[in-house]
Amino acid sequence: MELFSNSYFALFLIILIGFLIGRIKIKGISLDVSGVIFVALVFGHYGIVVPKDFQNLGLVLFIFTIGIQAGPSFFESFKKNGRELGILASILIISSGTIAYLIFHFLGIDKGLVIGLLNGALTSTPGLAAAIDATDSHLASIGYGIGYPFGVIGVILFVNFLPRMLRINIANEGQKYNDGIKAAYPAIFSKNFMVDNESVIGKKFGDLNIRFMTKAVISRVMHNEIVSLPDENTILYKGDIIIAVGTNEALERVKLLVGGETNIEIPLSSNFDVRAILVTNKEVVKLALGDIHDLNRYHATVTRIRRSGIDLSPSPSSKLQFGDKIMVICSKENIKEVSKIFGDDTSKLSSTDFLPIALGIILGILAGKLSLNFDSFSFSLGLTGGVLIVALILGRTGKTGPILWTMTGASNQLLRQFGLLFFLAAVGTSAGKSLVETFQQNGFELFIYGIIITFIPMIITTVIARYFFKLNILTLLGTLTGSMTSTPGLATIDNMVDADAPAIAYATVYPIAMVLLIIVVQILSVL
């Protein structure tokens, strides 16, 4: 048909059919967006090919948005137990790469095909992008298509049966982990205290340095039935009532410093307002609260910061992020001006600035063209690696002068999906031309190799995690699914137990595994 010669029509038809097939669930398992590549393989087999320009466009959008989102967690992942999780992710990826090397080196299978199989077995689309870029071979896509189905199913089976094989009660392990999370991010409360400690009576707030001493925020003071917002010149008198906001531990320190708790309430004066304000002003992003001098000018107090669903107790050194929701108390006549300081514009949460996106991608492309020359080979990041590394750095930086590199979650997801769909459609049609022939020659054999690449690294990682790092089973399962870049695997764990442990571990190791796999692909391509 003449319509199929129109690349735009073919592109969106592939996406449409791929989405319809991807939504089909069999016992809770579906291909999801990866259905697009399988439809594209069929189209390619019949000679319908999407131009490579769509592939490159999709590639840079997909990789850049992943890097921007993953940047902060990638560089923070080596703090606390993230270092251990990073080591485990490294073990899994390196062992997978080692198995792939043994397969193509000793068994004579085409290198590009095996590298694609590696990424399919690990269900890594960014890895596939790196494989195609590094090998310049359509066989990488075919290998990916052969290894991917069991890469999805194998991870789901493994995380389902591992706790049973280890005879572990997941509910108990989940409770232990949740208790640890609560200790790391304790809830924030507010309590009233009466000033009766002689050591603070008659002294100014600025001299007492209550915020530093207790880690709590004093939001209001009532003296002789008059309510005011404290500043550094506010003097505490015997019998004054104060409201302190902070963790239980911080409030206990307030009690020791100021005086005992009281049931006497401080009414919210008609002159004051308490408001939740969104941080959408680029000028204050990455600024510490103590550096926003207009807060003192308007006598405003920030009592808490809500970020990613967690309430944080603010301090002068707390740096704001785009999209934070802060709780502020100040006089009604100043609340509008305080709102302007932080932005408080919900429309900006759904808008996208394309200048930093275009600039970041250009920097990534240039970085990918830089190469290091050695005696036996030369190494470069390539298009995928260059864009990803630059995006990770920019995502971690957050802001450079007036340029805000971060994006809202909705904008990031939209661009990522567009990029991924364009990339999968173009790659699949290109690979489909020789799909049948390649599968007839190596299909069943490659399928077995794919099972080996999927299972063996997870078994090795599990043994090390349990017997050397003594890792909680849910954290381990999240680490495995993140290292395998398996969203279906993570969804399976979430259905097994109500705990955040797997998702936190997944988010920690996913960017590490993604970067390491791209590096492994680059190394394998030159061996």
Short mmCIF file of C-alpha atoms in Angstrom, two decimals:
data_model
loop_
_atom_site.label_atom_id
_atom_site.label_comp_id
_atom_site.label_asym_id
_atom_site.label_seq_id
_atom_site.Cartn_x
_atom_site.Cartn_y
_atom_site.Cartn_z
CA MET A 1 0.00 0.00 0.00
CA GLU A 2 1.08 3.52 -0.76
CA LEU A 3 0.31 4.60 2.80
CA PHE A 4 3.07 2.38 4.18
CA SER A 5 5.63 4.25 2.11
CA ASN A 6 4.82 7.30 4.22
CA SER A 7 7.27 7.04 7.13
CA TYR A 8 5.09 9.16 9.44
CA PHE A 9 2.07 6.93 8.89
CA ALA A 10 4.13 3.77 9.41
CA LEU A 11 5.74 5.19 12.57
CA PHE A 12 2.49 5.99 14.33
CA LEU A 13 0.77 2.82 13.12
CA ILE A 14 3.58 0.78 14.67
CA ILE A 15 3.24 2.74 17.92
CA LEU A 16 -0.54 2.27 17.93
CA ILE A 17 -0.45 -1.49 17.35
CA GLY A 18 2.49 -1.86 19.76
CA PHE A 19 0.57 -0.11 22.52
CA LEU A 20 -2.51 -2.27 21.96
CA ILE A 21 -0.45 -5.47 22.14
CA GLY A 22 1.58 -4.14 25.08
CA ARG A 23 -1.57 -3.68 27.14
CA ILE A 24 -2.60 -7.32 26.80
CA LYS A 25 -1.97 -9.08 30.11
CA ILE A 26 -1.52 -12.80 30.59
CA LYS A 27 -1.52 -13.72 34.28
CA GLY A 28 -0.58 -10.13 35.12
CA ILE A 29 2.36 -10.03 32.71
CA SER A 30 2.43 -7.65 29.74
CA LEU A 31 4.96 -6.32 27.25
CA ASP A 32 3.89 -2.73 27.97
CA VAL A 33 5.79 -0.22 25.79
CA SER A 34 8.21 -2.92 24.61
CA GLY A 35 5.39 -4.27 22.45
CA VAL A 36 6.34 -1.54 19.99
CA ILE A 37 9.69 -3.13 19.14
CA PHE A 38 8.10 -6.50 18.41
CA VAL A 39 5.52 -4.93 16.10
CA ALA A 40 8.33 -2.96 14.46
CA LEU A 41 10.30 -6.17 13.87
CA VAL A 42 7.33 -7.61 11.96
CA PHE A 43 6.92 -4.42 9.89
CA GLY A 44 10.64 -4.44 9.12
CA HIS A 45 10.44 -8.06 7.98
CA TYR A 46 7.93 -6.99 5.32
CA GLY A 47 10.11 -4.12 4.13
CA ILE A 48 8.49 -1.21 5.99
CA VAL A 49 11.31 0.81 7.55
CA VAL A 50 11.17 3.97 9.69
CA PRO A 51 14.04 6.40 8.83
CA LYS A 52 17.07 6.40 11.13
CA ASP A 53 16.59 10.11 11.91
CA PHE A 54 13.66 9.10 14.10
CA GLN A 55 15.92 6.60 15.85
CA ASN A 56 18.53 9.23 16.74
CA LEU A 57 15.91 11.78 17.76
CA GLY A 58 14.20 9.26 20.02
CA LEU A 59 17.53 8.13 21.41
CA VAL A 60 18.72 11.53 22.60
CA LEU A 61 15.33 12.48 24.09
CA PHE A 62 15.01 9.18 25.92
CA ILE A 63 18.55 9.08 27.29
CA PHE A 64 18.65 12.77 28.22
CA THR A 65 15.41 12.66 30.23
CA ILE A 66 16.55 9.54 32.09
CA GLY A 67 19.85 11.21 32.97
CA ILE A 68 18.21 14.42 34.16
CA GLN A 69 15.85 12.51 36.46
CA ALA A 70 18.47 10.05 37.71
CA GLY A 71 21.25 12.61 38.27
CA PRO A 72 20.62 13.43 41.95
CA SER A 73 20.10 9.79 43.02
CA PHE A 74 23.05 8.57 40.96
CA PHE A 75 25.59 10.78 42.73
CA GLU A 76 23.91 10.36 46.11
CA SER A 77 23.66 6.58 45.87
CA PHE A 78 27.06 5.96 47.43
CA LYS A 79 25.95 7.52 50.70
CA LYS A 80 24.70 5.31 53.52
CA ASN A 81 23.89 1.79 52.31
CA GLY A 82 23.68 3.02 48.73
CA ARG A 83 27.37 2.19 48.44
CA GLU A 84 26.58 -1.47 49.13
CA LEU A 85 23.71 -1.44 46.64
CA GLY A 86 25.99 0.13 44.05
CA ILE A 87 28.52 -2.66 44.58
CA LEU A 88 25.83 -5.29 44.12
CA ALA A 89 24.56 -3.65 40.95
CA SER A 90 28.14 -3.58 39.67
CA ILE A 91 28.56 -7.28 40.43
CA LEU A 92 25.41 -8.15 38.52
CA ILE A 93 26.27 -6.05 35.46
CA ILE A 94 29.92 -7.13 35.32
CA SER A 95 29.03 -10.82 35.70
CA SER A 96 26.44 -10.45 32.92
CA GLY A 97 29.02 -8.80 30.67
CA THR A 98 31.55 -11.53 31.47
CA ILE A 99 29.07 -14.25 30.46
CA ALA A 100 28.32 -12.39 27.22
CA TYR A 101 32.04 -12.14 26.46
CA LEU A 102 32.53 -15.87 27.02
CA ILE A 103 29.64 -16.63 24.67
CA PHE A 104 30.86 -14.63 21.67
CA HIS A 105 34.55 -15.26 22.29
CA PHE A 106 34.47 -19.05 22.74
CA LEU A 107 31.25 -20.10 21.00
CA GLY A 108 31.66 -18.07 17.83
CA ILE A 109 28.35 -16.19 18.03
CA ASP A 110 28.30 -12.76 16.34
CA LYS A 111 29.43 -10.10 18.81
CA GLY A 112 26.70 -7.62 17.94
CA LEU A 113 24.06 -10.32 18.32
CA VAL A 114 25.35 -11.33 21.77
CA ILE A 115 25.63 -7.72 22.98
CA GLY A 116 22.00 -7.22 21.95
CA LEU A 117 21.12 -10.48 23.73
CA LEU A 118 22.83 -9.17 26.87
CA ASN A 119 20.65 -6.06 26.88
CA GLY A 120 17.52 -8.07 26.13
CA ALA A 121 18.28 -10.47 29.00
CA LEU A 122 18.69 -7.42 31.28
CA THR A 123 15.62 -5.71 29.71
CA SER A 124 17.67 -2.54 29.17
CA THR A 125 16.51 -0.27 26.37
CA PRO A 126 19.25 2.31 27.10
CA GLY A 127 21.72 -0.54 26.86
CA LEU A 128 20.25 -1.51 23.49
CA ALA A 129 20.69 2.07 22.34
CA ALA A 130 24.33 1.96 23.43
CA ALA A 131 24.78 -1.43 21.72
CA ILE A 132 23.47 -0.16 18.40
CA ASP A 133 25.58 2.98 18.67
CA ALA A 134 28.74 1.03 19.60
CA THR A 135 28.43 -1.94 17.22
CA ASP A 136 26.67 -0.19 14.33
CA SER A 137 24.94 -3.54 13.75
CA HIS A 138 21.23 -4.28 13.33
CA LEU A 139 21.95 -7.72 14.83
CA ALA A 140 22.03 -6.06 18.27
CA SER A 141 18.30 -5.36 17.94
CA ILE A 142 17.58 -8.95 16.95
CA GLY A 143 19.57 -10.26 19.90
CA TYR A 144 17.61 -7.90 22.14
CA GLY A 145 14.32 -9.17 20.76
CA ILE A 146 15.34 -12.79 21.42
CA GLY A 147 16.60 -12.17 24.96
CA TYR A 148 13.92 -9.72 26.12
CA PRO A 149 10.88 -12.02 26.65
CA PHE A 150 12.60 -14.26 29.17
CA GLY A 151 14.41 -11.22 30.60
CA VAL A 152 10.96 -9.99 31.68
CA ILE A 153 9.51 -13.35 32.71
CA GLY A 154 12.72 -14.62 34.33
CA VAL A 155 13.01 -11.65 36.73
CA ILE A 156 9.34 -11.99 37.71
CA LEU A 157 9.77 -15.71 38.44
CA PHE A 158 12.99 -15.12 40.37
CA VAL A 159 11.60 -12.43 42.70
CA ASN A 160 8.47 -14.52 43.28
CA PHE A 161 10.27 -17.70 44.31
CA LEU A 162 13.42 -16.34 45.97
CA PRO A 163 11.80 -15.56 49.38
CA ARG A 164 10.22 -19.02 49.43
CA MET A 165 13.52 -20.70 48.61
CA LEU A 166 15.24 -18.72 51.38
CA ARG A 167 12.32 -19.44 53.77
CA ILE A 168 11.92 -15.76 54.58
CA ASN A 169 8.73 -14.07 55.81
CA ILE A 170 8.45 -11.05 53.54
CA ALA A 171 5.96 -9.25 55.79
CA ASN A 172 8.34 -9.34 58.75
CA GLU A 173 11.27 -8.19 56.63
CA GLY A 174 9.18 -5.36 55.22
CA GLN A 175 8.23 -4.22 58.72
CA LYS A 176 11.89 -4.13 59.77
CA TYR A 177 12.77 -2.02 56.76
CA ASN A 178 9.86 0.37 57.32
CA ASP A 179 10.97 0.85 60.92
CA GLY A 180 14.42 1.83 59.66
CA ILE A 181 12.93 4.32 57.21
CA LYS A 182 10.87 5.92 59.97
CA ALA A 183 14.03 6.32 62.03
CA ALA A 184 15.84 7.96 59.12
CA TYR A 185 12.92 10.28 58.29
CA PRO A 186 11.10 10.83 61.59
CA ALA A 187 7.69 12.45 61.50
CA ILE A 188 7.35 16.16 62.26
CA PHE A 189 5.01 17.40 65.00
CA SER A 190 4.13 20.66 66.67
CA LYS A 191 3.81 21.17 70.43
CA ASN A 192 3.23 24.05 72.81
CA PHE A 193 5.69 24.86 75.59
CA MET A 194 5.66 27.31 78.51
CA VAL A 195 8.81 29.31 79.18
CA ASP A 196 9.92 28.58 82.77
CA ASN A 197 13.62 27.78 82.47
CA GLU A 198 15.56 30.55 84.21
CA SER A 199 18.47 30.19 81.76
CA VAL A 200 16.37 31.51 78.83
CA ILE A 201 14.14 34.04 80.58
CA GLY A 202 14.89 37.61 79.51
CA LYS A 203 17.12 36.57 76.62
CA LYS A 204 16.75 37.27 72.91
CA PHE A 205 16.13 34.58 70.31
CA GLY A 206 19.28 35.63 68.49
CA ASP A 207 21.36 34.98 71.61
CA LEU A 208 19.72 31.64 72.43
CA ASN A 209 20.13 30.19 68.91
CA ILE A 210 17.25 27.81 69.54
CA ARG A 211 17.18 26.48 65.97
CA PHE A 212 20.80 25.33 66.16
CA MET A 213 20.50 23.97 69.71
CA THR A 214 17.28 21.97 69.24
CA LYS A 215 16.83 21.48 65.44
CA ALA A 216 13.23 22.67 65.89
CA VAL A 217 11.50 25.74 64.45
CA ILE A 218 9.67 28.19 66.74
CA SER A 219 6.69 29.36 64.70
CA ARG A 220 4.83 31.59 67.18
CA VAL A 221 5.24 33.21 70.60
CA MET A 222 2.41 34.41 72.89
CA HIS A 223 3.26 37.04 75.53
CA ASN A 224 0.49 38.56 77.65
CA GLU A 225 -2.14 37.12 75.24
CA ILE A 226 -0.44 38.85 72.30
CA VAL A 227 0.70 36.49 69.52
CA SER A 228 3.74 37.35 67.41
CA LEU A 229 6.19 35.74 65.02
CA PRO A 230 9.62 35.48 66.63
CA ASP A 231 12.73 37.10 65.18
CA GLU A 232 16.25 37.48 66.53
CA ASN A 233 15.20 40.41 68.75
CA THR A 234 12.22 38.65 70.34
CA ILE A 235 12.70 38.33 74.12
CA LEU A 236 11.37 35.36 76.08
CA TYR A 237 9.61 36.09 79.40
CA LYS A 238 8.52 33.71 82.13
CA GLY A 239 5.09 32.29 81.33
CA ASP A 240 5.32 32.92 77.57
CA ILE A 241 3.84 30.19 75.36
CA ILE A 242 5.71 29.08 72.24
CA ILE A 243 4.83 26.68 69.40
CA ALA A 244 7.73 24.49 68.30
CA VAL A 245 7.73 22.38 65.11
CA GLY A 246 10.12 19.46 64.64
CA THR A 247 10.77 15.79 65.25
CA ASN A 248 10.01 14.24 68.64
CA GLU A 249 13.72 14.28 69.41
CA ALA A 250 13.96 17.99 68.54
CA LEU A 251 10.87 18.80 70.64
CA GLU A 252 12.40 17.01 73.63
CA ARG A 253 15.42 19.31 73.31
CA VAL A 254 13.08 22.33 73.24
CA LYS A 255 11.49 21.05 76.42
CA LEU A 256 14.87 20.81 78.15
CA LEU A 257 15.97 24.23 76.93
CA VAL A 258 12.79 26.31 77.34
CA GLY A 259 10.37 24.60 79.65
CA GLY A 260 7.64 21.97 79.93
CA GLU A 261 4.78 21.18 77.60
CA THR A 262 1.47 22.93 78.07
CA ASN A 263 -2.09 22.44 76.90
CA ILE A 264 -2.57 26.18 76.53
CA GLU A 265 -3.26 26.85 72.88
CA ILE A 266 -1.94 29.79 70.92
CA PRO A 267 -4.76 31.07 68.74
CA LEU A 268 -3.91 31.94 65.15
CA SER A 269 -4.34 35.67 65.13
CA SER A 270 -6.45 37.21 62.38
CA ASN A 271 -3.29 39.14 61.49
CA PHE A 272 -1.36 35.98 60.55
CA ASP A 273 -1.68 33.38 57.85
CA VAL A 274 -0.29 29.85 57.51
CA ARG A 275 0.06 28.78 53.90
CA ALA A 276 1.55 25.97 51.83
CA ILE A 277 3.65 27.57 49.06
CA LEU A 278 5.12 25.86 45.99
CA VAL A 279 8.72 26.56 45.06
CA THR A 280 8.52 27.45 41.35
CA ASN A 281 10.76 30.53 41.21
CA LYS A 282 14.07 29.60 39.56
CA GLU A 283 15.85 32.34 41.50
CA VAL A 284 15.46 30.54 44.84
CA VAL A 285 16.09 26.99 43.61
CA LYS A 286 19.34 25.66 45.14
CA LEU A 287 19.41 28.59 47.57
CA ALA A 288 19.67 27.91 51.31
CA LEU A 289 16.79 29.29 53.39
CA GLY A 290 19.29 31.37 55.36
CA ASP A 291 20.35 33.13 52.16
CA ILE A 292 16.80 34.28 51.34
CA HIS A 293 17.03 37.56 53.22
CA ASP A 294 13.52 38.70 52.26
CA LEU A 295 12.16 36.14 54.71
CA ASN A 296 13.54 38.25 57.56
CA ARG A 297 12.31 41.40 55.89
CA TYR A 298 8.74 40.09 55.88
CA HIS A 299 9.10 38.31 59.25
CA ALA A 300 8.17 34.98 57.66
CA THR A 301 9.01 31.58 59.11
CA VAL A 302 9.29 28.32 57.19
CA THR A 303 8.11 25.55 59.51
CA ARG A 304 8.49 22.51 57.24
CA ILE A 305 9.48 21.41 53.73
CA ARG A 306 7.57 18.67 51.93
CA ARG A 307 9.62 16.94 49.23
CA SER A 308 8.76 13.71 47.37
CA GLY A 309 6.11 12.87 49.96
CA ILE A 310 8.43 13.36 52.96
CA ASP A 311 8.19 16.19 55.51
CA LEU A 312 11.58 17.69 56.31
CA SER A 313 12.45 19.95 59.21
CA PRO A 314 13.97 23.14 57.73
CA SER A 315 17.21 24.79 58.80
CA PRO A 316 19.08 27.87 57.51
CA SER A 317 21.25 25.52 55.41
CA SER A 318 18.30 23.69 53.81
CA LYS A 319 18.48 24.12 50.03
CA LEU A 320 15.25 24.36 48.09
CA GLN A 321 14.37 22.26 45.06
CA PHE A 322 11.95 23.03 42.27
CA GLY A 323 8.53 21.66 43.22
CA ASP A 324 9.10 21.69 47.00
CA LYS A 325 6.04 22.58 49.06
CA ILE A 326 6.94 24.71 52.07
CA MET A 327 4.74 25.63 55.02
CA VAL A 328 5.10 29.35 55.82
CA ILE A 329 3.64 31.52 58.57
CA CYS A 330 3.69 35.32 58.40
CA SER A 331 1.42 38.33 58.59
CA LYS A 332 -1.51 38.45 56.16
CA GLU A 333 -0.29 41.71 54.70
CA ASN A 334 3.02 40.08 53.73
CA ILE A 335 1.89 36.62 52.65
CA LYS A 336 1.43 37.63 48.99
CA GLU A 337 4.94 39.05 48.83
CA VAL A 338 6.35 35.92 50.46
CA SER A 339 4.49 33.77 47.93
CA LYS A 340 6.08 35.78 45.13
CA ILE A 341 9.53 35.08 46.55
CA PHE A 342 9.05 31.33 46.06
CA GLY A 343 6.86 31.51 42.98
CA ASP A 344 3.81 29.52 44.08
CA ASP A 345 2.74 29.11 40.45
CA THR A 346 1.16 25.70 39.84
CA SER A 347 1.13 26.27 36.07
CA LYS A 348 4.95 26.14 36.03
CA LEU A 349 4.82 22.56 37.29
CA SER A 350 3.29 21.53 33.96
CA SER A 351 5.29 23.83 31.65
CA THR A 352 8.54 22.88 29.92
CA ASP A 353 11.51 25.11 29.09
CA PHE A 354 13.13 23.70 25.96
CA LEU A 355 16.25 25.87 26.10
CA PRO A 356 18.05 23.74 28.74
CA ILE A 357 16.87 20.56 26.99
CA ALA A 358 18.34 21.62 23.65
CA LEU A 359 21.53 22.95 25.24
CA GLY A 360 22.00 19.82 27.35
CA ILE A 361 21.56 17.49 24.38
CA ILE A 362 24.04 19.52 22.30
CA LEU A 363 26.61 19.30 25.12
CA GLY A 364 25.98 15.55 25.35
CA ILE A 365 26.48 15.01 21.62
CA LEU A 366 29.76 16.95 21.74
CA ALA A 367 30.93 14.98 24.78
CA GLY A 368 30.14 11.74 22.97
CA LYS A 369 32.44 12.70 20.09
CA LEU A 370 35.47 13.06 22.37
CA SER A 371 37.70 9.98 22.22
CA LEU A 372 40.65 8.56 24.13
CA ASN A 373 43.22 6.81 21.96
CA PHE A 374 45.21 3.85 23.28
CA ASP A 375 47.77 1.61 21.63
CA SER A 376 45.34 -1.11 20.64
CA PHE A 377 42.00 0.74 20.57
CA SER A 378 40.24 4.06 21.01
CA PHE A 379 37.41 4.71 23.45
CA SER A 380 34.62 7.26 23.28
CA LEU A 381 31.33 7.63 25.08
CA GLY A 382 29.41 7.69 21.82
CA LEU A 383 26.06 9.36 21.36
CA THR A 384 24.32 7.43 24.14
CA GLY A 385 27.11 7.66 26.71
CA GLY A 386 27.83 11.32 26.01
CA VAL A 387 24.21 12.42 26.37
CA LEU A 388 23.70 10.25 29.45
CA ILE A 389 26.81 11.40 31.34
CA VAL A 390 26.12 15.07 30.60
CA ALA A 391 22.47 14.66 31.63
CA LEU A 392 23.48 12.99 34.90
CA ILE A 393 25.84 15.85 35.71
CA LEU A 394 23.26 18.50 34.79
CA GLY A 395 20.57 16.69 36.76
CA ARG A 396 22.85 16.67 39.80
CA THR A 397 23.80 20.34 39.28
CA GLY A 398 20.16 21.38 39.02
CA LYS A 399 20.81 24.99 38.12
CA THR A 400 23.51 27.00 36.38
CA GLY A 401 22.93 30.74 36.60
CA PRO A 402 19.43 31.38 35.23
CA ILE A 403 19.22 27.95 33.56
CA LEU A 404 17.23 25.32 35.45
CA TRP A 405 18.23 21.88 34.19
CA THR A 406 15.63 19.87 36.06
CA MET A 407 12.19 19.17 34.64
CA THR A 408 8.83 18.44 36.21
CA GLY A 409 7.94 14.76 36.41
CA ALA A 410 5.12 15.12 33.88
CA SER A 411 7.31 16.87 31.30
CA ASN A 412 10.11 14.36 31.78
CA GLN A 413 7.80 11.40 31.32
CA LEU A 414 6.17 12.84 28.20
CA LEU A 415 9.48 13.53 26.43
CA ARG A 416 10.88 10.18 27.56
CA GLN A 417 7.90 8.28 26.18
CA PHE A 418 8.06 10.12 22.85
CA GLY A 419 11.77 9.41 22.58
CA LEU A 420 11.39 5.76 23.55
CA LEU A 421 8.56 5.12 21.09
CA PHE A 422 10.38 6.76 18.17
CA PHE A 423 13.55 4.88 19.02
CA LEU A 424 11.90 1.45 19.36
CA ALA A 425 9.89 1.85 16.16
CA ALA A 426 12.92 2.85 14.07
CA VAL A 427 15.26 0.26 15.59
CA GLY A 428 12.73 -2.54 15.26
CA THR A 429 11.98 -1.97 11.58
CA SER A 430 15.69 -1.79 10.79
CA ALA A 431 16.34 -5.09 12.56
CA GLY A 432 13.25 -6.82 11.19
CA LYS A 433 14.71 -7.09 7.69
CA SER A 434 16.91 -10.04 8.72
CA LEU A 435 14.98 -11.26 11.77
CA VAL A 436 13.68 -14.56 10.42
CA GLU A 437 16.99 -15.61 8.88
CA THR A 438 18.95 -14.87 12.05
CA PHE A 439 16.48 -16.63 14.33
CA GLN A 440 16.46 -19.72 12.11
CA GLN A 441 20.23 -19.89 12.37
CA ASN A 442 20.72 -19.12 16.08
CA GLY A 443 17.31 -18.55 17.68
CA PHE A 444 16.90 -21.46 20.13
CA GLU A 445 20.58 -21.44 21.03
CA LEU A 446 20.46 -17.70 21.73
CA PHE A 447 17.30 -18.14 23.79
CA ILE A 448 19.17 -20.57 26.09
CA TYR A 449 22.10 -18.14 26.35
CA GLY A 450 19.63 -15.39 27.24
CA ILE A 451 18.26 -17.50 30.12
CA ILE A 452 21.80 -18.01 31.40
CA ILE A 453 22.57 -14.25 31.25
CA THR A 454 19.31 -13.50 33.10
CA PHE A 455 19.57 -16.08 35.90
CA ILE A 456 23.25 -16.63 36.74
CA PRO A 457 24.10 -12.96 37.61
CA MET A 458 20.99 -12.70 39.84
CA ILE A 459 22.01 -15.88 41.70
CA ILE A 460 25.58 -14.60 42.19
CA THR A 461 24.33 -11.21 43.41
CA THR A 462 21.83 -12.82 45.79
CA VAL A 463 24.47 -15.00 47.44
CA ILE A 464 26.81 -12.03 47.97
CA ALA A 465 24.01 -9.75 49.20
CA ARG A 466 22.64 -12.21 51.73
CA TYR A 467 25.81 -13.76 53.09
CA PHE A 468 28.27 -10.86 52.91
CA PHE A 469 26.14 -7.70 53.17
CA LYS A 470 23.29 -9.25 55.23
CA LEU A 471 20.81 -7.31 53.10
CA ASN A 472 17.11 -7.15 53.86
CA ILE A 473 15.26 -9.39 51.37
CA LEU A 474 13.06 -6.54 50.08
CA THR A 475 16.04 -4.27 49.55
CA LEU A 476 17.74 -7.15 47.77
CA LEU A 477 14.74 -7.74 45.50
CA GLY A 478 14.59 -4.03 44.67
CA THR A 479 18.33 -4.08 43.95
CA LEU A 480 17.94 -7.05 41.62
CA THR A 481 15.06 -5.52 39.67
CA GLY A 482 16.81 -2.15 39.49
CA SER A 483 20.05 -3.74 38.29
CA MET A 484 18.06 -5.72 35.70
CA THR A 485 16.16 -2.46 34.86
CA SER A 486 12.97 -4.51 35.24
CA THR A 487 9.87 -2.43 35.96
CA PRO A 488 7.59 -5.51 35.72
CA GLY A 489 9.78 -7.15 38.34
CA LEU A 490 9.38 -4.17 40.66
CA ALA A 491 5.61 -4.19 40.11
CA THR A 492 5.56 -7.87 41.10
CA ILE A 493 7.30 -7.12 44.39
CA ASP A 494 4.93 -4.25 45.13
CA ASN A 495 2.03 -6.69 44.77
CA MET A 496 3.71 -9.09 47.19
CA VAL A 497 4.11 -6.68 50.10
CA ASP A 498 3.16 -3.15 51.13
CA ALA A 499 6.59 -1.59 51.67
CA ASP A 500 8.69 1.13 50.05
CA ALA A 501 11.93 -0.81 50.38
CA PRO A 502 12.01 -2.30 46.85
CA ALA A 503 11.18 0.99 45.13
CA ILE A 504 13.85 2.91 47.07
CA ALA A 505 16.50 0.29 46.27
CA TYR A 506 15.35 0.18 42.64
CA ALA A 507 15.66 3.96 42.28
CA THR A 508 19.12 3.87 43.85
CA VAL A 509 20.68 1.20 41.65
CA TYR A 510 18.82 1.77 38.38
CA PRO A 511 20.99 4.69 37.19
CA ILE A 512 24.15 2.92 38.36
CA ALA A 513 23.23 -0.25 36.47
CA MET A 514 22.27 1.74 33.40
CA VAL A 515 25.57 3.63 33.26
CA LEU A 516 27.62 0.51 34.02
CA LEU A 517 25.84 -1.50 31.34
CA ILE A 518 26.55 1.18 28.76
CA ILE A 519 30.23 1.13 29.78
CA VAL A 520 30.28 -2.68 29.58
CA VAL A 521 28.69 -2.53 26.12
CA GLN A 522 31.35 -0.06 24.99
CA ILE A 523 34.12 -2.32 26.31
CA LEU A 524 32.64 -5.49 24.78
CA SER A 525 32.33 -3.79 21.39
CA VAL A 526 36.12 -3.24 21.18
CA LEU A 527 37.25 -6.61 22.58
#
